[in-house]
XYZ file of C-alpha atoms in Angstrom:
443
model
C -7.198 -119.727 -55.055
C -10.411 -118.641 -54.109
C -10.245 -115.137 -51.615
C -13.417 -115.186 -49.527
C -13.986 -111.357 -49.441
C -16.540 -108.921 -50.095
C -15.056 -107.909 -52.958
C -14.874 -111.131 -54.296
C -18.745 -111.713 -54.068
C -18.538 -113.176 -50.308
C -19.950 -111.109 -47.735
C -18.251 -111.607 -44.694
C -20.313 -113.221 -41.435
C -21.365 -110.577 -39.286
C -19.818 -110.473 -35.663
C -22.374 -112.477 -33.394
C -23.295 -110.828 -30.148
C -22.037 -113.598 -27.733
C -18.518 -113.398 -29.188
C -18.539 -109.538 -28.632
C -19.489 -109.994 -24.939
C -16.058 -111.597 -24.430
C -14.345 -108.516 -25.762
C -13.188 -106.004 -23.503
C -13.155 -103.432 -26.200
C -17.114 -104.395 -26.191
C -17.755 -102.709 -23.035
C -15.298 -100.145 -23.266
C -16.751 -98.437 -26.267
C -20.369 -99.592 -24.661
C -19.299 -97.559 -21.644
C -18.367 -94.489 -24.104
C -22.438 -95.154 -25.284
C -23.773 -95.029 -22.179
C -21.844 -91.838 -20.283
C -22.459 -89.814 -23.004
C -26.292 -90.559 -23.937
C -26.695 -90.297 -19.812
C -25.762 -86.946 -20.303
C -27.700 -86.281 -23.538
C -30.931 -87.744 -21.921
C -30.518 -85.769 -18.377
C -30.468 -82.421 -20.477
C -33.483 -83.221 -23.044
C -35.728 -84.456 -19.721
C -35.111 -81.761 -17.055
C -33.526 -78.575 -18.891
C -36.910 -76.885 -19.729
C -38.107 -77.037 -16.204
C -35.102 -76.490 -14.475
C -34.791 -73.175 -16.773
C -38.718 -71.968 -15.862
C -38.361 -72.921 -12.121
C -34.922 -72.217 -10.984
C -33.893 -69.520 -13.442
C -37.363 -67.731 -13.683
C -36.842 -67.841 -18.056
C -40.043 -67.187 -19.986
C -41.346 -69.843 -22.427
C -40.118 -67.873 -25.330
C -36.423 -67.808 -24.051
C -36.533 -71.423 -23.599
C -37.204 -71.925 -27.228
C -34.787 -69.592 -27.755
C -31.969 -71.971 -25.962
C -33.410 -74.643 -28.118
C -33.089 -72.975 -31.690
C -29.751 -71.999 -30.816
C -28.559 -75.259 -30.067
C -30.149 -75.918 -33.256
C -28.680 -73.316 -35.311
C -25.274 -74.231 -33.658
C -25.634 -78.087 -34.924
C -26.407 -76.562 -38.539
C -23.328 -74.581 -38.526
C -20.848 -76.926 -36.663
C -21.846 -80.591 -38.235
C -20.278 -80.198 -41.320
C -17.265 -79.183 -39.734
C -17.327 -81.600 -37.500
C -17.813 -84.334 -39.780
C -14.853 -83.105 -42.111
C -12.555 -82.787 -39.052
C -13.650 -86.686 -37.911
C -13.269 -87.748 -41.074
C -9.444 -86.645 -41.122
C -8.573 -87.533 -38.076
C -9.796 -91.356 -38.434
C -9.195 -92.920 -35.259
C -7.543 -90.221 -33.482
C -9.449 -88.888 -29.988
C -9.025 -85.235 -30.065
C -12.521 -84.198 -31.109
C -14.238 -86.636 -29.178
C -12.068 -85.427 -26.201
C -13.238 -81.860 -26.946
C -16.686 -82.857 -26.728
C -15.985 -84.625 -23.159
C -14.522 -81.649 -22.381
C -17.513 -79.525 -22.821
C -19.188 -82.151 -20.982
C -17.468 -81.879 -17.812
C -17.400 -78.264 -17.615
C -21.457 -78.729 -17.556
C -21.898 -78.067 -13.961
C -19.356 -75.358 -13.227
C -21.436 -73.450 -16.262
C -24.817 -73.714 -15.158
C -23.567 -72.893 -11.579
C -21.263 -69.800 -12.032
C -21.436 -68.828 -15.528
C -25.124 -69.261 -16.410
C -27.264 -67.805 -13.774
C -25.360 -64.310 -13.872
C -25.749 -64.009 -17.520
C -29.450 -64.715 -17.276
C -29.797 -62.180 -14.555
C -28.582 -59.922 -16.811
C -30.326 -60.753 -20.089
C -32.447 -63.597 -20.353
C -32.371 -63.501 -24.314
C -28.286 -63.767 -24.319
C -28.608 -66.098 -21.506
C -30.427 -68.278 -23.909
C -27.562 -67.743 -26.704
C -25.219 -68.540 -24.590
C -26.701 -71.441 -22.945
C -28.101 -72.839 -26.034
C -24.252 -72.588 -28.011
C -22.801 -74.182 -24.996
C -25.079 -77.364 -24.809
C -24.819 -77.786 -28.810
C -21.155 -78.256 -28.482
C -21.601 -81.454 -26.200
C -25.095 -82.691 -27.740
C -26.706 -81.581 -31.108
C -22.856 -80.882 -32.790
C -21.057 -83.359 -30.965
C -23.561 -86.445 -31.142
C -22.406 -87.021 -34.716
C -18.522 -87.116 -33.336
C -19.208 -89.761 -30.640
C -21.302 -92.053 -33.402
C -18.764 -91.499 -36.286
C -15.825 -92.524 -33.691
C -17.861 -95.569 -32.166
C -19.226 -97.063 -35.446
C -15.508 -96.665 -36.658
C -13.927 -98.512 -33.569
C -16.564 -100.932 -33.729
C -15.613 -102.374 -36.853
C -12.325 -102.205 -36.267
C -12.606 -104.177 -33.273
C -14.861 -106.723 -34.920
C -18.110 -106.032 -33.027
C -21.719 -105.275 -34.509
C -22.145 -101.589 -33.853
C -25.942 -101.838 -33.391
C -25.058 -104.301 -30.389
C -22.817 -101.783 -28.777
C -25.303 -98.896 -29.709
C -27.703 -100.474 -27.324
C -25.602 -99.249 -24.531
C -27.012 -95.566 -25.625
C -30.954 -96.832 -25.156
C -30.112 -98.067 -21.422
C -28.399 -94.997 -20.777
C -31.519 -92.966 -21.577
C -33.738 -95.048 -19.513
C -31.365 -95.445 -16.416
C -30.870 -91.410 -16.597
C -34.459 -90.636 -16.838
C -35.194 -92.736 -13.737
C -32.226 -91.759 -11.577
C -32.514 -88.053 -12.762
C -35.864 -87.940 -11.071
C -34.574 -89.015 -7.877
C -31.705 -86.468 -8.238
C -34.303 -83.371 -8.973
C -36.077 -84.341 -6.168
C -33.234 -83.632 -3.808
C -31.717 -80.598 -5.605
C -32.188 -79.691 -9.292
C -29.149 -77.958 -9.416
C -27.404 -81.437 -9.188
C -28.688 -82.302 -12.201
C -25.597 -80.680 -14.223
C -23.246 -82.038 -11.717
C -24.129 -85.103 -12.849
C -23.744 -84.097 -16.193
C -19.918 -83.351 -15.140
C -19.205 -86.763 -13.271
C -20.757 -88.812 -16.073
C -18.369 -86.553 -18.861
C -15.332 -87.406 -16.196
C -16.233 -91.068 -16.626
C -16.550 -90.720 -20.246
C -13.173 -88.955 -20.405
C -11.647 -92.130 -18.569
C -13.334 -94.593 -20.613
C -12.010 -92.751 -23.776
C -8.381 -92.267 -22.435
C -8.689 -96.097 -21.847
C -10.098 -96.855 -25.093
C -7.552 -98.880 -27.706
C -7.895 -97.512 -31.148
C -5.783 -99.083 -33.913
C -2.478 -97.641 -34.215
C -1.867 -95.459 -37.447
C 0.479 -97.836 -39.648
C -2.567 -100.386 -38.722
C -4.850 -102.123 -41.495
C -7.826 -100.644 -39.986
C -6.569 -97.109 -40.463
C -5.405 -98.191 -44.315
C -9.129 -99.786 -44.765
C -10.826 -96.060 -43.302
C -8.423 -94.641 -45.851
C -9.585 -96.737 -48.690
C -13.389 -96.099 -47.663
C -12.956 -92.533 -47.915
C -11.392 -92.962 -51.535
C -14.331 -95.216 -52.497
C -17.038 -92.766 -51.390
C -18.822 -90.973 -54.385
C -17.849 -87.403 -54.806
C -21.004 -85.156 -54.095
C -20.742 -81.957 -56.002
C -23.174 -79.273 -56.217
C -24.918 -80.649 -59.317
C -25.794 -84.040 -57.148
C -27.440 -81.615 -54.611
C -29.413 -79.953 -57.467
C -30.414 -83.284 -58.495
C -31.885 -84.050 -55.166
C -33.625 -80.766 -55.148
C -35.308 -81.246 -58.451
C -36.477 -84.576 -57.284
C -40.125 -83.839 -56.117
C -40.198 -87.097 -54.038
C -36.838 -85.467 -52.231
C -38.636 -81.984 -51.853
C -41.778 -84.017 -50.626
C -39.532 -85.665 -47.827
C -37.572 -82.564 -46.786
C -41.397 -80.464 -46.436
C -42.116 -83.306 -44.110
C -39.142 -83.708 -42.025
C -39.086 -79.759 -41.827
C -42.830 -79.850 -40.297
C -43.112 -83.429 -38.820
C -39.672 -84.608 -37.277
C -39.071 -80.711 -36.229
C -42.476 -80.535 -34.436
C -41.944 -83.921 -32.627
C -38.641 -82.597 -30.850
C -40.004 -78.988 -30.240
C -43.366 -80.314 -28.759
C -41.167 -82.541 -26.194
C -38.829 -79.448 -25.518
C -41.325 -78.027 -22.856
C -44.032 -80.675 -22.794
C -42.309 -81.179 -19.066
C -43.398 -77.945 -17.798
C -47.064 -78.317 -19.610
C -47.085 -82.026 -17.677
C -46.342 -80.365 -13.947
C -49.057 -78.032 -14.860
C -51.831 -80.321 -14.821
C -50.567 -83.526 -13.276
C -52.053 -84.134 -9.831
C -51.062 -86.315 -6.460
C -48.838 -85.970 -4.285
C -45.372 -87.060 -6.017
C -43.261 -84.319 -7.772
C -44.520 -83.850 -11.262
C -40.982 -83.831 -12.618
C -40.295 -87.051 -10.742
C -43.501 -88.580 -11.875
C -42.510 -87.434 -15.811
C -38.961 -88.919 -15.357
C -40.460 -92.476 -14.410
C -43.021 -92.209 -17.440
C -40.154 -91.137 -19.979
C -38.022 -94.419 -18.549
C -41.001 -96.389 -19.443
C -41.222 -94.908 -22.984
C -37.572 -95.487 -23.759
C -38.082 -99.377 -22.730
C -41.493 -99.326 -25.021
C -39.506 -97.612 -27.771
C -36.635 -100.367 -27.528
C -39.346 -103.057 -27.869
C -41.400 -101.456 -30.656
C -38.088 -100.766 -32.517
C -37.504 -104.337 -33.139
C -41.074 -104.997 -34.801
C -40.812 -101.974 -36.515
C -38.712 -103.244 -39.849
C -41.487 -105.969 -40.364
C -44.254 -103.386 -40.377
C -42.467 -101.185 -42.384
C -41.698 -103.374 -45.103
C -45.495 -104.870 -45.174
C -46.974 -101.319 -45.422
C -43.804 -99.510 -47.107
C -41.667 -96.580 -45.995
C -43.935 -93.235 -47.235
C -47.129 -95.025 -45.431
C -44.911 -95.436 -42.150
C -43.806 -91.684 -42.389
C -47.572 -90.747 -43.015
C -48.826 -92.901 -40.195
C -46.023 -91.128 -37.711
C -47.058 -87.710 -38.559
C -50.881 -88.725 -37.666
C -49.604 -89.871 -34.315
C -48.021 -86.800 -34.118
C -50.909 -84.744 -34.569
C -52.977 -87.013 -32.201
C -50.571 -86.760 -29.429
C -50.241 -83.121 -29.892
C -54.241 -82.180 -30.268
C -54.901 -84.813 -27.323
C -52.489 -82.842 -25.075
C -54.581 -79.651 -26.116
C -57.615 -81.018 -25.220
C -57.135 -84.156 -22.475
C -55.337 -83.038 -19.536
C -55.778 -85.535 -16.826
C -52.955 -87.184 -15.285
C -53.753 -90.470 -16.825
C -54.362 -89.039 -20.440
C -51.063 -86.682 -20.278
C -49.136 -90.135 -19.351
C -50.739 -91.540 -22.495
C -49.751 -89.041 -24.975
C -46.352 -88.852 -23.701
C -45.757 -92.659 -23.816
C -47.320 -92.520 -28.073
C -43.827 -91.157 -28.229
C -42.825 -94.754 -27.991
C -44.766 -95.607 -31.119
C -43.731 -92.410 -33.177
C -39.750 -92.310 -33.160
C -39.578 -96.274 -34.435
C -41.853 -95.407 -36.999
C -39.831 -92.119 -38.262
C -36.551 -93.823 -37.919
C -37.251 -97.047 -39.867
C -39.110 -95.245 -42.401
C -36.726 -92.569 -42.997
C -33.909 -94.852 -43.724
C -35.867 -97.083 -45.985
C -37.682 -94.580 -48.132
C -34.045 -92.636 -48.546
C -32.438 -96.011 -49.697
C -35.519 -97.262 -51.628
C -36.111 -93.958 -53.731
C -32.474 -92.328 -54.370
C -29.468 -93.268 -55.585
C -27.932 -95.569 -52.832
C -24.343 -94.236 -53.175
C -25.646 -90.848 -52.376
C -27.864 -91.897 -49.071
C -25.572 -90.265 -46.669
C -25.966 -86.448 -48.553
C -29.715 -87.442 -49.082
C -30.108 -88.217 -45.355
C -27.966 -85.161 -44.231
C -29.977 -82.992 -46.484
C -33.448 -84.330 -46.753
C -33.681 -85.257 -43.000
C -30.921 -83.489 -40.533
C -30.574 -80.143 -42.201
C -34.528 -79.960 -42.693
C -34.988 -81.036 -39.318
C -32.435 -78.807 -37.423
C -34.331 -75.665 -39.696
C -37.629 -76.216 -38.657
C -36.326 -76.827 -34.855
C -34.147 -73.610 -35.298
C -37.546 -71.470 -36.474
C -40.264 -73.514 -34.272
C -38.455 -73.933 -31.132
C -38.379 -70.084 -30.817
C -41.939 -69.527 -32.309
C -43.484 -71.931 -30.060
C -41.935 -70.851 -26.837
C -43.230 -67.212 -27.745
C -46.678 -68.644 -28.392
C -46.794 -70.532 -25.054
C -46.091 -67.106 -23.281
C -48.916 -65.152 -25.796
C -51.705 -67.868 -25.998
C -50.684 -70.651 -23.741
C -49.954 -74.181 -24.439
C -53.304 -75.613 -25.380
C -53.620 -72.941 -28.052
C -50.235 -73.486 -29.443
C -50.889 -77.001 -29.560
C -53.910 -76.756 -31.460
C -51.613 -74.308 -34.221
C -48.697 -76.948 -34.109
C -51.256 -79.728 -34.474
C -52.928 -77.671 -37.952
C -49.178 -76.942 -38.986
C -48.196 -80.926 -39.060
C -51.530 -81.676 -40.768
C -51.318 -79.429 -43.214
C -47.232 -80.405 -43.993
C -48.448 -84.073 -44.228
C -51.007 -83.363 -46.700
C -48.620 -81.325 -49.188
C -46.098 -83.827 -48.665
C -47.931 -87.012 -49.188
C -48.794 -84.997 -52.619
C -45.451 -84.474 -53.665
C -43.672 -88.171 -52.174
C -43.629 -90.904 -54.693
C -44.470 -94.433 -53.684
C -41.559 -96.494 -52.405
C -43.961 -99.973 -51.800
C -42.851 -101.752 -54.773
C -39.435 -100.608 -54.204
C -36.772 -103.555 -52.944
C -34.426 -102.669 -50.468
C -30.440 -102.362 -51.359
C -28.499 -105.384 -50.196
C -25.002 -106.204 -49.350
C -22.371 -102.894 -49.314
C -24.508 -101.062 -51.621
C -26.762 -100.047 -48.623
C -24.184 -98.746 -46.824
C -23.614 -97.918 -43.152
C -27.150 -96.216 -41.851
C -26.466 -92.589 -40.889
C -26.408 -92.123 -37.239
C -29.469 -90.235 -35.364
C -29.923 -89.173 -31.796
C -31.816 -90.764 -29.344
C -35.203 -90.120 -28.402
C -36.161 -86.821 -26.444
């Protein structure tokens, strides 16, 4: 008798979207994504202007906040990953992230202002560590928990993940109205979102300890290739991998660093009767919608031009956006520079995944992603956030943007010489490809 299993050579049919919509669990886990990434988008859109306008922090210390968020994530993400793998379907670590999110309002109302008043640098360090517990470090926990439960509940992870994109657009738009009423309320809305998130997490039904789903998770852990120091050393000796790391360090990181305080720059140059941050929130809303549309077509484009070329184009668009912002500061053009991010993010994400799986052993694609993309990028964010924050104070945004554009261009040229071409290499198919590593949404 023939057994129709993946191990027998038959790939199970993927769940259909229409079937997922009929499941209560689909909406439950979609809600987890929605309210978590609503918190994420509120912070990433309004953090910098709030720190400057309400707390009076210098741009250098605002950069330090972002540096500490990245450094904390570098230290905690491997530990969080290990703990979540041991927990399996249990909610403990996710619940910790939720509790930290619920404390956001009280923290920024009662704890953070006195610390900043006493010492801005200390405030930046404490604030960055706190935010990272919810965001940069916590995002991997949320993604991993939801991905496992998506498979256990029989719906496509990519479908439920769309709730995160909807949250980003919604939070940007609604956050603008909240900012106009009272900027401090941004943090209390974050607390409210975390409370709803906690209720949804409590209600979420996860497989029992003696279930087949738990056994499958254990079996998957056993099948994972053992990654040792030799594996890492072989990657670091690979010319293409080193070039990829250089590119992520100097472009993917600068993508984040450029956007961290762009809202402040936007507010300094925008003219008109509308509050600049309200207008900026609406621009971000449009950008996220455009980004979702571009993401649909991007895999087809990258398959045609190759992942290396896609990464090069991403870097060039970044240079154009950064240098263009330095020279052309009319309201209309500043909006254009921000909307270009709707092309950048899909270019980067699709190209990164395809380059890693085409150029390196797919069995260690998660390790290649963690070192080549995540670690290289976080180190870049840690270094560049504070450096360019200080630069904004010393020489201004426009001059700093020219330096940033030059750094990105040099990194592009160096990495292009090192990276091999993936154009004629096929994508892995079936189970060999493995699950795509998760990434946070665009800022």
